[in-house]
Short mmCIF file of C-alpha atoms in Angstrom, two decimals:
data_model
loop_
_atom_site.label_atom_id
_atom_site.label_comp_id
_atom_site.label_asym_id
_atom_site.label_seq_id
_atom_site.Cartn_x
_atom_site.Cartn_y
_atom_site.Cartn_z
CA UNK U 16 0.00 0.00 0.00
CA UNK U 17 1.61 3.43 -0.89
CA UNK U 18 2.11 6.15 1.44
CA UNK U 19 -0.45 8.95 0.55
CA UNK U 20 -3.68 10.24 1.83
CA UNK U 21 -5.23 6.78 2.57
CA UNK U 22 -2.38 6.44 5.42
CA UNK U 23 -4.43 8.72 7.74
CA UNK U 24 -4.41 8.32 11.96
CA UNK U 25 -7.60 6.57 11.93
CA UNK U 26 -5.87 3.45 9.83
CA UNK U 27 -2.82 4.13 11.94
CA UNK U 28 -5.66 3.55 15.07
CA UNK U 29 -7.65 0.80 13.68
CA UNK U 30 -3.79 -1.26 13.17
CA UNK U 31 -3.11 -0.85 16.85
CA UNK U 32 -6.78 -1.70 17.96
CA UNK U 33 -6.36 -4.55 15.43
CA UNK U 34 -4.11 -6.52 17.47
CA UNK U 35 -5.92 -9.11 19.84
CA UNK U 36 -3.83 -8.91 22.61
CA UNK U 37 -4.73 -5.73 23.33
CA UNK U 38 -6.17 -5.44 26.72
CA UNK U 39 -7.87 -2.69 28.99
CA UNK U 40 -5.88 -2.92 31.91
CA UNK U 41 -6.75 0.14 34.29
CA UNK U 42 -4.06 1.41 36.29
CA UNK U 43 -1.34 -0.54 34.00
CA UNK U 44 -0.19 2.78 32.38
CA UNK U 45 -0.03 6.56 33.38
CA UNK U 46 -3.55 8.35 31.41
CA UNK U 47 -3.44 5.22 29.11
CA UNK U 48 0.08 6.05 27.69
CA UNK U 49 3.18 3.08 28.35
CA UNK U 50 6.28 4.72 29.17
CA UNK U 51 7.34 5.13 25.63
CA UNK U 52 4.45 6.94 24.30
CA UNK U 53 4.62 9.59 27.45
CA UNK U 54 8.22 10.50 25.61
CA UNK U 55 6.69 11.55 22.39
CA UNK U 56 6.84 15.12 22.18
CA UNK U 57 7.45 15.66 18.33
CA UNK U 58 6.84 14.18 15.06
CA UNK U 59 10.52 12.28 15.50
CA UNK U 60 9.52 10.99 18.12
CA UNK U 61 5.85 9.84 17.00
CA UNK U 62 8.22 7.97 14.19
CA UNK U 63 10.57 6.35 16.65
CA UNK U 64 7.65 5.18 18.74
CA UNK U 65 5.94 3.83 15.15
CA UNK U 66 8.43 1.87 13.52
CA UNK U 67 9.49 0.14 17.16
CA UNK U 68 5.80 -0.94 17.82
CA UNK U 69 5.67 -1.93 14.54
CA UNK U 70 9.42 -4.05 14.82
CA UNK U 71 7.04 -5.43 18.13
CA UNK U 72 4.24 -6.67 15.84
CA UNK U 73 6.73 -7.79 12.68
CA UNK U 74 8.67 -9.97 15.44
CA UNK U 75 4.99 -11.62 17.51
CA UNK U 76 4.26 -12.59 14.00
CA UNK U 77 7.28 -14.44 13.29
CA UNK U 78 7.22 -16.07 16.88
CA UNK U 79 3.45 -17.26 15.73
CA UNK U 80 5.24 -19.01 12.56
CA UNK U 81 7.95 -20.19 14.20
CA UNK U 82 5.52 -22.12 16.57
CA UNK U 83 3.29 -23.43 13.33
CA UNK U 84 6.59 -24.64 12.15
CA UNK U 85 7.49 -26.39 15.40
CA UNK U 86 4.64 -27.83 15.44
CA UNK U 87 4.29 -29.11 12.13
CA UNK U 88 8.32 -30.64 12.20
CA UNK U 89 7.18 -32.13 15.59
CA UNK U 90 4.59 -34.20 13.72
CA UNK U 91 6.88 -35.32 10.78
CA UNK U 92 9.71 -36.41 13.21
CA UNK U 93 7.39 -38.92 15.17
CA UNK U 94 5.95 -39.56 11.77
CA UNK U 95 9.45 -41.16 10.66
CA UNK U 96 10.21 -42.27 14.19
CA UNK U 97 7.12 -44.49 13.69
CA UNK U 98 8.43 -45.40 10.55
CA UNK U 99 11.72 -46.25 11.66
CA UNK U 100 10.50 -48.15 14.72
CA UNK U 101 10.85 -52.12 15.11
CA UNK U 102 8.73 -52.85 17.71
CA UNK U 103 4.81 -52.66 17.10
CA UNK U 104 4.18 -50.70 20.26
CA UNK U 105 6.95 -48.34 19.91
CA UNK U 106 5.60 -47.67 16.55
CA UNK U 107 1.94 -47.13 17.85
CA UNK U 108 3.09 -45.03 20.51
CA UNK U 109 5.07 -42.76 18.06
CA UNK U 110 2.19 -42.77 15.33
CA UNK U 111 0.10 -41.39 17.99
CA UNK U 112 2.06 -38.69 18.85
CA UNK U 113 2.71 -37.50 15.23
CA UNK U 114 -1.54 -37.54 15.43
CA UNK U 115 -1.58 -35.71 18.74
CA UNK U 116 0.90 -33.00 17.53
CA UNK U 117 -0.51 -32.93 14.16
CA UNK U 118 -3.63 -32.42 15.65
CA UNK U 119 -2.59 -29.50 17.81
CA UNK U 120 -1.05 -27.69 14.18
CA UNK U 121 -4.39 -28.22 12.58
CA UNK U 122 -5.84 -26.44 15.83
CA UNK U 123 -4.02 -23.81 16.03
CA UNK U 124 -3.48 -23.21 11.82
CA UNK U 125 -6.05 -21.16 11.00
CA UNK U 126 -6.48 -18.70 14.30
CA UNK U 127 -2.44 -19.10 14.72
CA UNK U 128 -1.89 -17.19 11.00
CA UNK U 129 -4.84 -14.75 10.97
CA UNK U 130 -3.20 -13.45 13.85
CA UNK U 131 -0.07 -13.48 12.10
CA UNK U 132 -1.38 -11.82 9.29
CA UNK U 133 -3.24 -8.94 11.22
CA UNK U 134 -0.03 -8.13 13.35
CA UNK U 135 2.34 -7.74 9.63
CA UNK U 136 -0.38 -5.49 8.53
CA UNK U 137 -0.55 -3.57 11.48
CA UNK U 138 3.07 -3.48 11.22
CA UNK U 139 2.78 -2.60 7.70
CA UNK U 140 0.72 0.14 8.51
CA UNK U 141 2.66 2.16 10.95
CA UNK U 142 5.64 1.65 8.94
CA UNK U 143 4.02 3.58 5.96
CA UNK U 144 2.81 6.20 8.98
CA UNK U 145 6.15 6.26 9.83
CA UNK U 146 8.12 6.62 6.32
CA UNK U 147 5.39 9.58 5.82
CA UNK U 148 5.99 11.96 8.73
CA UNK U 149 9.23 11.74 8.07
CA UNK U 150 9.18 12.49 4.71
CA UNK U 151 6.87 15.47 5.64
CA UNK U 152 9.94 16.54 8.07
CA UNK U 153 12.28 16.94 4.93
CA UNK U 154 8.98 19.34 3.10
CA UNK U 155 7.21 21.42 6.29
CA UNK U 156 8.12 24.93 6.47
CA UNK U 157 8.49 26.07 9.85
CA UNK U 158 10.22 29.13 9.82
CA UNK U 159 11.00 31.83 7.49
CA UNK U 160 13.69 34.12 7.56
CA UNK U 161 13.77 37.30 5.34
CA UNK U 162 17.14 39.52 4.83
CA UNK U 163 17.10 42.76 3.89
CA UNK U 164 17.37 44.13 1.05
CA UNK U 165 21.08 44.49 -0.31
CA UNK U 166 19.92 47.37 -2.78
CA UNK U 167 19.27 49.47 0.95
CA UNK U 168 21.75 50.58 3.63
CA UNK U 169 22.25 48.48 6.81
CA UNK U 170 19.87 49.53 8.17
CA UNK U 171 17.28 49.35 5.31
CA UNK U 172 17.09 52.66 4.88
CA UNK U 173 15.83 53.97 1.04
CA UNK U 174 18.75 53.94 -1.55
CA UNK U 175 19.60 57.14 -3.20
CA UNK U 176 19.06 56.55 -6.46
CA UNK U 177 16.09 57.27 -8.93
CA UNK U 178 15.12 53.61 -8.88
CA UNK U 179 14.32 51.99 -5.93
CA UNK U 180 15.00 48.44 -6.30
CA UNK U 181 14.38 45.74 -3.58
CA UNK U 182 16.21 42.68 -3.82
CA UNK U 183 14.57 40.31 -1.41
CA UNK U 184 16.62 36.85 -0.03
CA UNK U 185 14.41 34.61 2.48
CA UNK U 186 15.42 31.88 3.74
CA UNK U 187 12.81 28.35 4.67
CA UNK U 188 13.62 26.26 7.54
CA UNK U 189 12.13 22.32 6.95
CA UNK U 190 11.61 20.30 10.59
CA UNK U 191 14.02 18.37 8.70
CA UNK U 192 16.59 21.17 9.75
CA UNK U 193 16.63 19.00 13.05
CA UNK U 194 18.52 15.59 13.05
CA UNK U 195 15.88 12.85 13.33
CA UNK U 196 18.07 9.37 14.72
CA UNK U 197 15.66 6.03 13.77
CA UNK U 198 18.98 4.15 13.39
CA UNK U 199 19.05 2.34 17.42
CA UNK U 200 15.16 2.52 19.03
CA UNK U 201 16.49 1.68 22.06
CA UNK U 202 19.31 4.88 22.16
CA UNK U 203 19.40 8.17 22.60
CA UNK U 204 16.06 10.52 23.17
CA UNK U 205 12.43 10.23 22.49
CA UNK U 206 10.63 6.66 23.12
CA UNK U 207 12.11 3.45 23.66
CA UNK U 208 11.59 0.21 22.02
CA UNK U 209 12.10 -1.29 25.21
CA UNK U 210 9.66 0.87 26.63
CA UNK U 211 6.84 -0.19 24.98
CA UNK U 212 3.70 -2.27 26.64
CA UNK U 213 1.63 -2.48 23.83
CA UNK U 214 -0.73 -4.90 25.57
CA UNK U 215 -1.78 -2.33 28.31
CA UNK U 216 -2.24 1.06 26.70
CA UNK U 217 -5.31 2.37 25.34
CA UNK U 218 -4.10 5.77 23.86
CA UNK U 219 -1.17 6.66 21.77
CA UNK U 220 0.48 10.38 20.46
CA UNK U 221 -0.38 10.82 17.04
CA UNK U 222 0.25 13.79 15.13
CA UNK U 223 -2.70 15.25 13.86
CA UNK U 224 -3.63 14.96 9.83
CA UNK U 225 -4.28 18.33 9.39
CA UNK U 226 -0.42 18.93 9.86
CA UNK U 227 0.94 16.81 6.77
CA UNK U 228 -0.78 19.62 4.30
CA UNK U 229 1.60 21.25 2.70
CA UNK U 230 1.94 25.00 4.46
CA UNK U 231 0.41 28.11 2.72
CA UNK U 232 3.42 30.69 1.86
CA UNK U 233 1.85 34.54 2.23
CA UNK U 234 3.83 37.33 0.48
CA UNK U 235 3.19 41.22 2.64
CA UNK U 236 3.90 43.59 -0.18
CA UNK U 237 3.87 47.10 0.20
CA UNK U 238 4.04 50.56 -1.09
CA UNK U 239 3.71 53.85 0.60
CA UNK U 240 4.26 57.40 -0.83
CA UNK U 241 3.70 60.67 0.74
CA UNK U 242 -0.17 61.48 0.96
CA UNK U 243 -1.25 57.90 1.40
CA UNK U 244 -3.83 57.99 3.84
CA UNK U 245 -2.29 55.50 6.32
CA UNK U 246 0.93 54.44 7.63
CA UNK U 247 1.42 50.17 7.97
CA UNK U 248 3.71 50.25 11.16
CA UNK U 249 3.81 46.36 10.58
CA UNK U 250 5.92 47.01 7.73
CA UNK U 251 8.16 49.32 8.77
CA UNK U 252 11.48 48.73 9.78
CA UNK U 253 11.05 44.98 8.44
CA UNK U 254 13.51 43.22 6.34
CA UNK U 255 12.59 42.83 3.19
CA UNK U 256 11.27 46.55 3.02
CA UNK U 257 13.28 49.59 2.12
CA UNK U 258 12.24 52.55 4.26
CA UNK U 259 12.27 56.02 3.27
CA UNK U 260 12.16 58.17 7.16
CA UNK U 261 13.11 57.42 10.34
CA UNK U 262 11.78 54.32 12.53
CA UNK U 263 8.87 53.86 12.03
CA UNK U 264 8.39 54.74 8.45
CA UNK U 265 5.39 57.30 7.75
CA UNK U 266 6.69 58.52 4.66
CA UNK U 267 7.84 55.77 1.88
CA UNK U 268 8.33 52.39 1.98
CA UNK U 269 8.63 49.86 -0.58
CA UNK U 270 9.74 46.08 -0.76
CA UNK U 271 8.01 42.69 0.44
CA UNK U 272 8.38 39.34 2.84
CA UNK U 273 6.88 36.37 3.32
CA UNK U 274 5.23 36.16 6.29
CA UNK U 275 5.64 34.20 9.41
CA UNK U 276 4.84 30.39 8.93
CA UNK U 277 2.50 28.40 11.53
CA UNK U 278 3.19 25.28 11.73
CA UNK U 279 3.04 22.68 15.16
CA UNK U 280 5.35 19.68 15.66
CA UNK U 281 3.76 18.25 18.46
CA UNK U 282 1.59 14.76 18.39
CA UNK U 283 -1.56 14.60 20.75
CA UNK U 284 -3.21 12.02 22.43
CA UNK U 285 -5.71 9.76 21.02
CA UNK U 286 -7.35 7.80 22.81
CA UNK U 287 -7.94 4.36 20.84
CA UNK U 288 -11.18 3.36 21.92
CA UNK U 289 -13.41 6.68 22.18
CA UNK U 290 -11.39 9.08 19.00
CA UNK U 291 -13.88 10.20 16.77
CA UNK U 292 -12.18 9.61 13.31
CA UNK U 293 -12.60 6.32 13.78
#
């Protein structure tokens, strides 16, 4: 399944609540959050706390195959034991056996790899979660910087000249802009893998969908000339825009800047029984 839209919090919700061994245990965890989860205070850490629950899940549902597959050699071995055996009883003994543990793989085959089956997608799941927030960390604006113009004085003060001309640099800062370590999930800050009681919580930190839309850039451009009827404080004295006067302008002013970007980093609770984007 590709990461997109589809790969919202409520699948990200319904792969946790997916997993059977899920249990309400009250007074197990602090507000319904393990250990790990109660560490999550940014989208790195929301992707930490993903891709170890989901390393949890990947490795229960190998553990379920490797006891199918126990199972199943148990049954062959007393199968050629019986075989292999002389004496009548011996061989009776062992054939029953091979039924008995034959009997218990045929019990346990069909509940044994749904289960198996539901845990890898759930896995699945929050991987794609996962690979998405932090590919929104290398894309979400957070902060803009604009530098004056380097047609105006240090100050930004007017240029003397008959054209006034502003040059206008700004520089974007991504989340990305912060180092975001998935390498160890059992080192350094943010949520451990070892942390993690999966089978006792019954809310997780999920950052909100609203915040993987890309960000809405706003250019303030301005021009003011003697006789204009008022005076936009909130431009003067602001890089970006050349002013003609002293501080602040009331006179002329000319240039533009993108405004100041919005934009939260912080995953909230969600409680997995009771959210209503379910």
């Amino acid at each position: 399944m590709p990461i997109g839209n589809n790969n919202t919090m409520r699948n990200c919700i319904l792969s946790i609540l997916a997993i059977g061994s899920i249990t309400l245990a009250s007074g197990q965890v602090h507000s319904g959050l393990d250990t790990a989860a109660q560490a999550i205070s940014t989208s790195c850490y929301e992707a930490r706390y993903l891709l170890a629950l989901a390393e949890i899940f990947e490795g229960e549902a190998d553990d379920i195959q490797r006891s199918l597959t126990a199972l199943q050699t148990a049954s062959r071995a007393y199968d050629l034991a019986a075989a292999l055996a002389r004496e009548k009883t011996t061989k009776i003994g062992r054939k029953a056996l091979s039924l008995l543990s034959q009997q218990r793989y045929d019990d346990a085959t069909e509940g044994a790899k749904a289960a198996a089956a539901t845990k890898q997608q759930a896995a699945q799941h929050l991987r794609q979660r996962a690979g998405r927030i932090l590919g929104m960390r290398q894309a979400k604006i957070t902060a803009v910087t604009n530098t004056k113009s380097a047609t105006g004085g240090g100050d930004g003060a007017w240029p003397e000249a008959s054209t006034v001309k502003a040059d206008i640099t700004t520089t974007l800062k991504t989340v990305a802009s912060t180092n975001c370590s998935i390498a160890d999930l059992d080192d350094g800050d943010g949520p451990k893998k070892k942390d993690i009681k999966h089978t006792t919580i019954y809310k997780v930190k999920l950052l909100a969908d609203r915040h993987f839309d890309a960000n809405t850039i706003s250019i303030h451009a301005v021009v003011k000339g003697t006789g204009f009827a008022n005076s936009w404080q909130d431009s003067s004295d602001q890089k970006g825009v050349l002013v003609s006067g002293t501080s602040p302008a009331r006179t002329n002013f000319w240039g533009a800047k993108i405004n100041d970007i919005e934009n939260t980093d912080t995953p909230e609770d969600k409680d997995l029984f009771e959210d209503g984007n379910k």
